[in-house]
């Protein structure tokens, strides 16, 4: 097969049985970091798609990343939610992204409920590459993960870690969420691990809260010529992370968070750290949060459960109204298991 491959489908689909719609989220085309052989926006990659369940025909599409050269594929499936737009209840869906952006779209039309703005983003310096000049930014809610980094925000965990991370930072071309990898080593936030990831989001219809777990871990990359490869340039650093010599994130915490977004306003109702490192807690460094890729489940009891979502592998619960952690238990499940039955039995 000739030409670029993709997009793939990583996440689960969601079904609106009442309206006869199936919603899918697509990944990025190959190569993940170089797109000179696939110029343009690359529709229908990095999209939310609405299909007619009876015919399979496309009803609408919404592209979340144009011409993806960041490996920002949409990994978590969309969740069906009810939102409020201009004072009226709207059947919507919520899509978390690796950028930490939460897109809330009208289920019938694909239009953003609270607006999206196309903003100018940095160009690529690679020969032949034509990075798309703008990317969509939701107006609400704000980013739920770190999307920039400054030198004064680097770790202070130990003098050795601070020195290591400052030296690494100073050696990098430091960018932000949509900075393309360069011929120079480049640092971006939140990187290809997100932000959000495979776990998706959960929705509490009683409170109108959308629950989102995110990570803040920088990604590093450098594009080098690939004379014998299928493409002209490749990312020689692969999926390198911005970590100190002891493999903790190089920026100050929080490193992982759980947020509740109010679906009636688009505002963040609360935001708490998610996860901990026992060895750091023993040294007095608590509430750091950790890298997390699992997913939440909301319950009628007023608790949100997340199973093995974090590097420290706890299954934990959070009390919904204030985001207060209740307990955690060691587990290897990537997400809690939801049993059958009607809502009164769960």
GROMACS .gro file of C-alpha atoms in nm:
model
  346
    1UNK     CA    1   0.000   0.000   0.000
    2UNK     CA    2   0.135   0.343  -0.097
    3UNK     CA    3   0.083   0.673   0.079
    4UNK     CA    4   0.010   0.758   0.444
    5UNK     CA    5  -0.202   0.523   0.649
    6UNK     CA    6  -0.484   0.598   0.889
    7UNK     CA    7  -0.673   0.720   1.067
    8UNK     CA    8  -0.726   0.443   1.319
    9UNK     CA    9  -1.001   0.407   1.578
   10UNK     CA   10  -0.864   0.374   1.932
   11UNK     CA   11  -1.155   0.445   2.161
   12UNK     CA   12  -1.500   0.301   2.218
   13UNK     CA   13  -1.807   0.424   2.033
   14UNK     CA   14  -2.114   0.577   2.196
   15UNK     CA   15  -2.474   0.521   2.085
   16UNK     CA   16  -2.769   0.756   2.114
   17UNK     CA   17  -3.047   0.499   2.068
   18UNK     CA   18  -3.326   0.757   2.084
   19UNK     CA   19  -3.182   0.958   1.794
   20UNK     CA   20  -3.035   0.664   1.604
   21UNK     CA   21  -2.679   0.798   1.610
   22UNK     CA   22  -2.339   0.635   1.665
   23UNK     CA   23  -2.045   0.854   1.767
   24UNK     CA   24  -1.681   0.764   1.694
   25UNK     CA   25  -1.349   0.938   1.760
   26UNK     CA   26  -1.064   0.886   1.513
   27UNK     CA   27  -0.688   0.881   1.548
   28UNK     CA   28  -0.413   1.050   1.351
   29UNK     CA   29  -0.274   0.943   1.014
   30UNK     CA   30   0.080   0.808   0.982
   31UNK     CA   31   0.345   0.933   1.036
   32UNK     CA   32   0.259   1.070   1.378
   33UNK     CA   33   0.515   1.353   1.364
   34UNK     CA   34   0.575   1.422   0.992
   35UNK     CA   35   0.308   1.506   0.738
   36UNK     CA   36   0.476   1.646   0.426
   37UNK     CA   37   0.322   1.359   0.226
   38UNK     CA   38  -0.033   1.438   0.347
   39UNK     CA   39  -0.079   1.811   0.309
   40UNK     CA   40  -0.401   1.981   0.422
   41UNK     CA   41  -0.617   1.929   0.729
   42UNK     CA   42  -0.634   1.550   0.678
   43UNK     CA   43  -1.009   1.515   0.722
   44UNK     CA   44  -1.138   1.268   0.873
   45UNK     CA   45  -0.841   1.212   1.101
   46UNK     CA   46  -0.858   1.347   1.459
   47UNK     CA   47  -1.234   1.385   1.429
   48UNK     CA   48  -1.552   1.314   1.614
   49UNK     CA   49  -1.789   1.147   1.365
   50UNK     CA   50  -2.165   1.102   1.392
   51UNK     CA   51  -2.305   0.814   1.185
   52UNK     CA   52  -2.664   0.715   1.114
   53UNK     CA   53  -2.702   0.388   1.305
   54UNK     CA   54  -2.944   0.245   1.049
   55UNK     CA   55  -2.749   0.325   0.731
   56UNK     CA   56  -2.392   0.398   0.842
   57UNK     CA   57  -2.399   0.729   0.655
   58UNK     CA   58  -2.207   1.025   0.790
   59UNK     CA   59  -2.434   1.279   0.962
   60UNK     CA   60  -2.162   1.523   1.067
   61UNK     CA   61  -1.792   1.547   1.151
   62UNK     CA   62  -1.590   1.778   1.370
   63UNK     CA   63  -1.211   1.792   1.343
   64UNK     CA   64  -1.033   1.853   1.672
   65UNK     CA   65  -0.673   1.867   1.541
   66UNK     CA   66  -0.585   1.983   1.190
   67UNK     CA   67  -0.295   1.809   1.011
   68UNK     CA   68  -0.177   1.625   1.321
   69UNK     CA   69   0.203   1.619   1.353
   70UNK     CA   70   0.192   1.595   1.734
   71UNK     CA   71   0.050   1.240   1.783
   72UNK     CA   72  -0.264   1.397   1.931
   73UNK     CA   73  -0.495   1.116   1.818
   74UNK     CA   74  -0.829   1.103   1.998
   75UNK     CA   75  -0.794   0.793   2.211
   76UNK     CA   76  -1.090   0.808   2.452
   77UNK     CA   77  -1.441   0.760   2.317
   78UNK     CA   78  -1.703   1.039   2.334
   79UNK     CA   79  -1.948   1.043   2.625
   80UNK     CA   80  -2.315   1.140   2.597
   81UNK     CA   81  -2.399   1.435   2.824
   82UNK     CA   82  -2.667   1.698   2.867
   83UNK     CA   83  -2.544   2.056   2.846
   84UNK     CA   84  -2.701   2.401   2.861
   85UNK     CA   85  -2.661   2.651   2.576
   86UNK     CA   86  -2.817   2.997   2.591
   87UNK     CA   87  -3.041   2.882   2.874
   88UNK     CA   88  -3.170   2.575   2.692
   89UNK     CA   89  -3.090   2.208   2.756
   90UNK     CA   90  -2.895   2.051   2.469
   91UNK     CA   91  -2.823   1.685   2.392
   92UNK     CA   92  -2.444   1.693   2.369
   93UNK     CA   93  -2.130   1.481   2.382
   94UNK     CA   94  -1.806   1.541   2.568
   95UNK     CA   95  -1.471   1.455   2.408
   96UNK     CA   96  -1.149   1.478   2.606
   97UNK     CA   97  -0.822   1.514   2.415
   98UNK     CA   98  -0.451   1.464   2.469
   99UNK     CA   99  -0.416   1.844   2.472
  100UNK     CA  100  -0.626   1.855   2.788
  101UNK     CA  101  -0.902   2.035   2.595
  102UNK     CA  102  -1.258   1.919   2.659
  103UNK     CA  103  -1.480   1.965   2.352
  104UNK     CA  104  -1.855   1.965   2.417
  105UNK     CA  105  -2.052   1.930   2.091
  106UNK     CA  106  -2.419   1.932   1.999
  107UNK     CA  107  -2.516   1.570   1.927
  108UNK     CA  108  -2.744   1.661   1.635
  109UNK     CA  109  -2.524   1.916   1.456
  110UNK     CA  110  -2.166   1.874   1.583
  111UNK     CA  111  -2.150   2.244   1.669
  112UNK     CA  112  -1.953   2.341   1.983
  113UNK     CA  113  -2.193   2.420   2.267
  114UNK     CA  114  -1.985   2.700   2.422
  115UNK     CA  115  -1.785   2.807   2.119
  116UNK     CA  116  -1.444   2.727   1.971
  117UNK     CA  117  -1.183   2.971   1.843
  118UNK     CA  118  -0.930   2.897   1.570
  119UNK     CA  119  -0.600   3.038   1.698
  120UNK     CA  120  -0.268   3.084   1.521
  121UNK     CA  121  -0.006   2.823   1.613
  122UNK     CA  122   0.369   2.796   1.536
  123UNK     CA  123   0.487   2.681   1.190
  124UNK     CA  124   0.719   2.388   1.125
  125UNK     CA  125   1.082   2.441   1.026
  126UNK     CA  126   1.109   2.107   0.842
  127UNK     CA  127   1.158   2.117   0.465
  128UNK     CA  128   0.835   2.020   0.289
  129UNK     CA  129   0.623   2.021   0.605
  130UNK     CA  130   0.319   2.251   0.602
  131UNK     CA  131   0.182   2.267   0.955
  132UNK     CA  132  -0.175   2.393   0.960
  133UNK     CA  133  -0.165   2.762   1.064
  134UNK     CA  134  -0.449   2.744   1.319
  135UNK     CA  135  -0.590   2.496   1.568
  136UNK     CA  136  -0.927   2.491   1.752
  137UNK     CA  137  -0.936   2.605   2.116
  138UNK     CA  138  -1.259   2.556   2.315
  139UNK     CA  139  -1.374   2.878   2.481
  140UNK     CA  140  -1.506   2.671   2.774
  141UNK     CA  141  -1.383   2.498   2.980
  142UNK     CA  142  -1.018   2.613   3.007
  143UNK     CA  143  -0.746   2.354   2.941
  144UNK     CA  144  -0.757   2.078   3.205
  145UNK     CA  145  -0.384   2.003   3.182
  146UNK     CA  146  -0.067   2.208   3.159
  147UNK     CA  147  -0.011   2.341   2.804
  148UNK     CA  148   0.293   2.569   2.865
  149UNK     CA  149   0.608   2.564   3.078
  150UNK     CA  150   0.840   2.834   3.215
  151UNK     CA  151   1.184   2.792   3.371
  152UNK     CA  152   1.063   2.915   3.710
  153UNK     CA  153   0.804   2.634   3.712
  154UNK     CA  154   1.066   2.358   3.708
  155UNK     CA  155   1.098   2.106   3.991
  156UNK     CA  156   1.236   2.190   4.333
  157UNK     CA  157   1.212   1.832   4.458
  158UNK     CA  158   1.586   1.816   4.530
  159UNK     CA  159   1.880   2.040   4.433
  160UNK     CA  160   2.008   1.761   4.206
  161UNK     CA  161   1.670   1.725   4.031
  162UNK     CA  162   1.639   2.101   3.994
  163UNK     CA  163   1.985   2.125   3.835
  164UNK     CA  164   1.921   1.825   3.606
  165UNK     CA  165   1.588   1.964   3.483
  166UNK     CA  166   1.719   2.318   3.435
  167UNK     CA  167   2.005   2.186   3.222
  168UNK     CA  168   1.762   1.975   3.018
  169UNK     CA  169   1.519   2.266   2.982
  170UNK     CA  170   1.796   2.502   2.868
  171UNK     CA  171   1.906   2.256   2.600
  172UNK     CA  172   1.555   2.249   2.446
  173UNK     CA  173   1.356   2.454   2.202
  174UNK     CA  174   1.070   2.516   2.449
  175UNK     CA  175   0.724   2.529   2.296
  176UNK     CA  176   0.363   2.484   2.396
  177UNK     CA  177   0.072   2.256   2.309
  178UNK     CA  178   0.086   2.294   1.927
  179UNK     CA  179   0.459   2.353   1.870
  180UNK     CA  180   0.581   2.109   1.600
  181UNK     CA  181   0.890   1.905   1.676
  182UNK     CA  182   1.194   2.068   1.518
  183UNK     CA  183   1.540   1.982   1.394
  184UNK     CA  184   1.640   2.104   1.741
  185UNK     CA  185   1.538   1.903   2.049
  186UNK     CA  186   1.194   2.040   2.138
  187UNK     CA  187   0.986   2.032   2.457
  188UNK     CA  188   0.605   2.055   2.445
  189UNK     CA  189   0.324   2.026   2.699
  190UNK     CA  190   0.127   1.814   2.766
  191UNK     CA  191   0.285   1.578   2.508
  192UNK     CA  192   0.153   1.264   2.342
  193UNK     CA  193   0.050   1.097   2.671
  194UNK     CA  194  -0.184   1.385   2.747
  195UNK     CA  195  -0.371   1.559   2.887
  196UNK     CA  196  -0.657   1.317   2.859
  197UNK     CA  197  -0.618   0.968   2.723
  198UNK     CA  198  -0.786   0.629   2.675
  199UNK     CA  199  -1.010   0.645   2.982
  200UNK     CA  200  -1.245   0.911   2.847
  201UNK     CA  201  -1.483   1.094   3.083
  202UNK     CA  202  -1.784   1.023   3.307
  203UNK     CA  203  -2.107   1.220   3.351
  204UNK     CA  204  -2.332   1.269   3.654
  205UNK     CA  205  -2.674   1.377   3.515
  206UNK     CA  206  -2.805   1.473   3.861
  207UNK     CA  207  -2.529   1.728   3.919
  208UNK     CA  208  -2.455   1.799   3.551
  209UNK     CA  209  -2.084   1.734   3.616
  210UNK     CA  210  -1.843   1.592   3.359
  211UNK     CA  211  -1.548   1.419   3.532
  212UNK     CA  212  -1.212   1.425   3.357
  213UNK     CA  213  -0.878   1.283   3.469
  214UNK     CA  214  -0.567   1.435   3.310
  215UNK     CA  215  -0.188   1.419   3.327
  216UNK     CA  216   0.071   1.694   3.289
  217UNK     CA  217   0.389   1.542   3.153
  218UNK     CA  218   0.602   1.713   2.892
  219UNK     CA  219   0.703   1.538   2.571
  220UNK     CA  220   1.036   1.577   2.393
  221UNK     CA  221   1.121   1.518   2.029
  222UNK     CA  222   1.373   1.593   1.757
  223UNK     CA  223   1.323   1.547   1.384
  224UNK     CA  224   1.620   1.409   1.189
  225UNK     CA  225   1.665   1.316   0.822
  226UNK     CA  226   1.570   0.958   0.736
  227UNK     CA  227   1.734   0.900   0.395
  228UNK     CA  228   1.659   0.527   0.385
  229UNK     CA  229   1.314   0.541   0.545
  230UNK     CA  230   0.964   0.568   0.399
  231UNK     CA  231   0.948   0.937   0.499
  232UNK     CA  232   1.205   1.217   0.479
  233UNK     CA  233   1.219   1.290   0.855
  234UNK     CA  234   1.159   1.089   1.170
  235UNK     CA  235   1.135   1.168   1.540
  236UNK     CA  236   1.467   1.040   1.674
  237UNK     CA  237   1.360   1.084   2.038
  238UNK     CA  238   1.048   0.871   2.000
  239UNK     CA  239   0.822   0.930   2.299
  240UNK     CA  240   1.078   1.076   2.540
  241UNK     CA  241   0.932   1.235   2.855
  242UNK     CA  242   1.043   1.544   3.045
  243UNK     CA  243   1.163   1.358   3.356
  244UNK     CA  244   1.440   1.411   3.608
  245UNK     CA  245   1.722   1.166   3.680
  246UNK     CA  246   1.495   0.973   3.917
  247UNK     CA  247   1.210   0.956   3.663
  248UNK     CA  248   0.978   1.209   3.829
  249UNK     CA  249   0.834   1.493   3.616
  250UNK     CA  250   1.067   1.786   3.570
  251UNK     CA  251   0.805   2.051   3.648
  252UNK     CA  252   0.644   2.130   3.982
  253UNK     CA  253   0.320   1.944   4.070
  254UNK     CA  254   0.039   1.882   4.010
  255UNK     CA  255   0.135   1.595   3.778
  256UNK     CA  256  -0.212   1.439   3.760
  257UNK     CA  257  -0.556   1.583   3.829
  258UNK     CA  258  -0.926   1.504   3.840
  259UNK     CA  259  -1.161   1.785   3.733
  260UNK     CA  260  -1.536   1.832   3.746
  261UNK     CA  261  -1.677   2.050   3.468
  262UNK     CA  262  -2.025   2.194   3.513
  263UNK     CA  263  -2.219   2.106   3.197
  264UNK     CA  264  -2.468   2.387   3.257
  265UNK     CA  265  -2.202   2.660   3.245
  266UNK     CA  266  -1.884   2.512   3.097
  267UNK     CA  267  -1.691   2.622   3.405
  268UNK     CA  268  -1.465   2.404   3.622
  269UNK     CA  269  -1.655   2.325   3.943
  270UNK     CA  270  -1.352   2.176   4.117
  271UNK     CA  271  -1.008   2.038   4.039
  272UNK     CA  272  -0.801   1.812   4.268
  273UNK     CA  273  -0.473   1.620   4.243
  274UNK     CA  274  -0.505   1.253   4.147
  275UNK     CA  275  -0.254   0.995   4.266
  276UNK     CA  276   0.051   1.006   4.490
  277UNK     CA  277   0.399   0.860   4.522
  278UNK     CA  278   0.442   0.675   4.852
  279UNK     CA  279   0.817   0.733   4.859
  280UNK     CA  280   0.775   1.109   4.806
  281UNK     CA  281   0.495   1.126   5.064
  282UNK     CA  282   0.732   0.964   5.314
  283UNK     CA  283   0.967   1.257   5.249
  284UNK     CA  284   0.689   1.509   5.308
  285UNK     CA  285   0.603   1.571   4.941
  286UNK     CA  286   0.232   1.490   4.916
  287UNK     CA  287  -0.055   1.563   4.678
  288UNK     CA  288   0.168   1.557   4.373
  289UNK     CA  289  -0.065   1.364   4.144
  290UNK     CA  290   0.075   1.110   3.897
  291UNK     CA  291   0.055   1.021   3.530
  292UNK     CA  292  -0.289   0.860   3.480
  293UNK     CA  293  -0.448   0.693   3.178
  294UNK     CA  294  -0.747   0.511   3.327
  295UNK     CA  295  -1.103   0.637   3.334
  296UNK     CA  296  -1.369   0.743   3.586
  297UNK     CA  297  -1.719   0.613   3.660
  298UNK     CA  298  -1.979   0.834   3.830
  299UNK     CA  299  -2.230   0.677   4.068
  300UNK     CA  300  -2.562   0.784   4.219
  301UNK     CA  301  -2.400   0.756   4.563
  302UNK     CA  302  -2.210   1.079   4.509
  303UNK     CA  303  -1.876   0.903   4.452
  304UNK     CA  304  -1.657   0.891   4.144
  305UNK     CA  305  -1.441   0.577   4.110
  306UNK     CA  306  -1.116   0.551   3.916
  307UNK     CA  307  -0.947   0.212   3.894
  308UNK     CA  308  -0.567   0.182   3.850
  309UNK     CA  309  -0.568   0.513   3.669
  310UNK     CA  310  -0.234   0.626   3.803
  311UNK     CA  311   0.130   0.523   3.823
  312UNK     CA  312   0.084   0.436   4.191
  313UNK     CA  313  -0.193   0.189   4.091
  314UNK     CA  314  -0.466   0.271   4.342
  315UNK     CA  315  -0.834   0.226   4.292
  316UNK     CA  316  -0.972   0.541   4.450
  317UNK     CA  317  -1.297   0.722   4.512
  318UNK     CA  318  -1.371   1.094   4.523
  319UNK     CA  319  -1.678   1.257   4.680
  320UNK     CA  320  -1.845   1.453   4.403
  321UNK     CA  321  -1.965   1.788   4.543
  322UNK     CA  322  -1.627   1.907   4.671
  323UNK     CA  323  -1.381   1.668   4.506
  324UNK     CA  324  -1.268   1.523   4.839
  325UNK     CA  325  -1.072   1.193   4.821
  326UNK     CA  326  -1.238   0.919   5.029
  327UNK     CA  327  -1.013   0.616   5.007
  328UNK     CA  328  -0.780   0.423   4.778
  329UNK     CA  329  -0.702   0.055   4.733
  330UNK     CA  330  -0.429  -0.111   4.530
  331UNK     CA  331  -0.567  -0.249   4.205
  332UNK     CA  332  -0.451  -0.335   3.854
  333UNK     CA  333  -0.774  -0.254   3.672
  334UNK     CA  334  -0.740   0.027   3.419
  335UNK     CA  335  -1.097   0.141   3.483
  336UNK     CA  336  -1.373   0.039   3.723
  337UNK     CA  337  -1.624  -0.218   3.603
  338UNK     CA  338  -1.983  -0.101   3.561
  339UNK     CA  339  -2.241  -0.373   3.610
  340UNK     CA  340  -2.575  -0.407   3.428
  341UNK     CA  341  -2.917  -0.314   3.563
  342UNK     CA  342  -3.108   0.010   3.577
  343UNK     CA  343  -2.969   0.319   3.747
  344UNK     CA  344  -3.147   0.249   4.077
  345UNK     CA  345  -2.954  -0.076   4.111
  346UNK     CA  346  -2.606   0.065   4.057
   0.00000   0.00000   0.00000
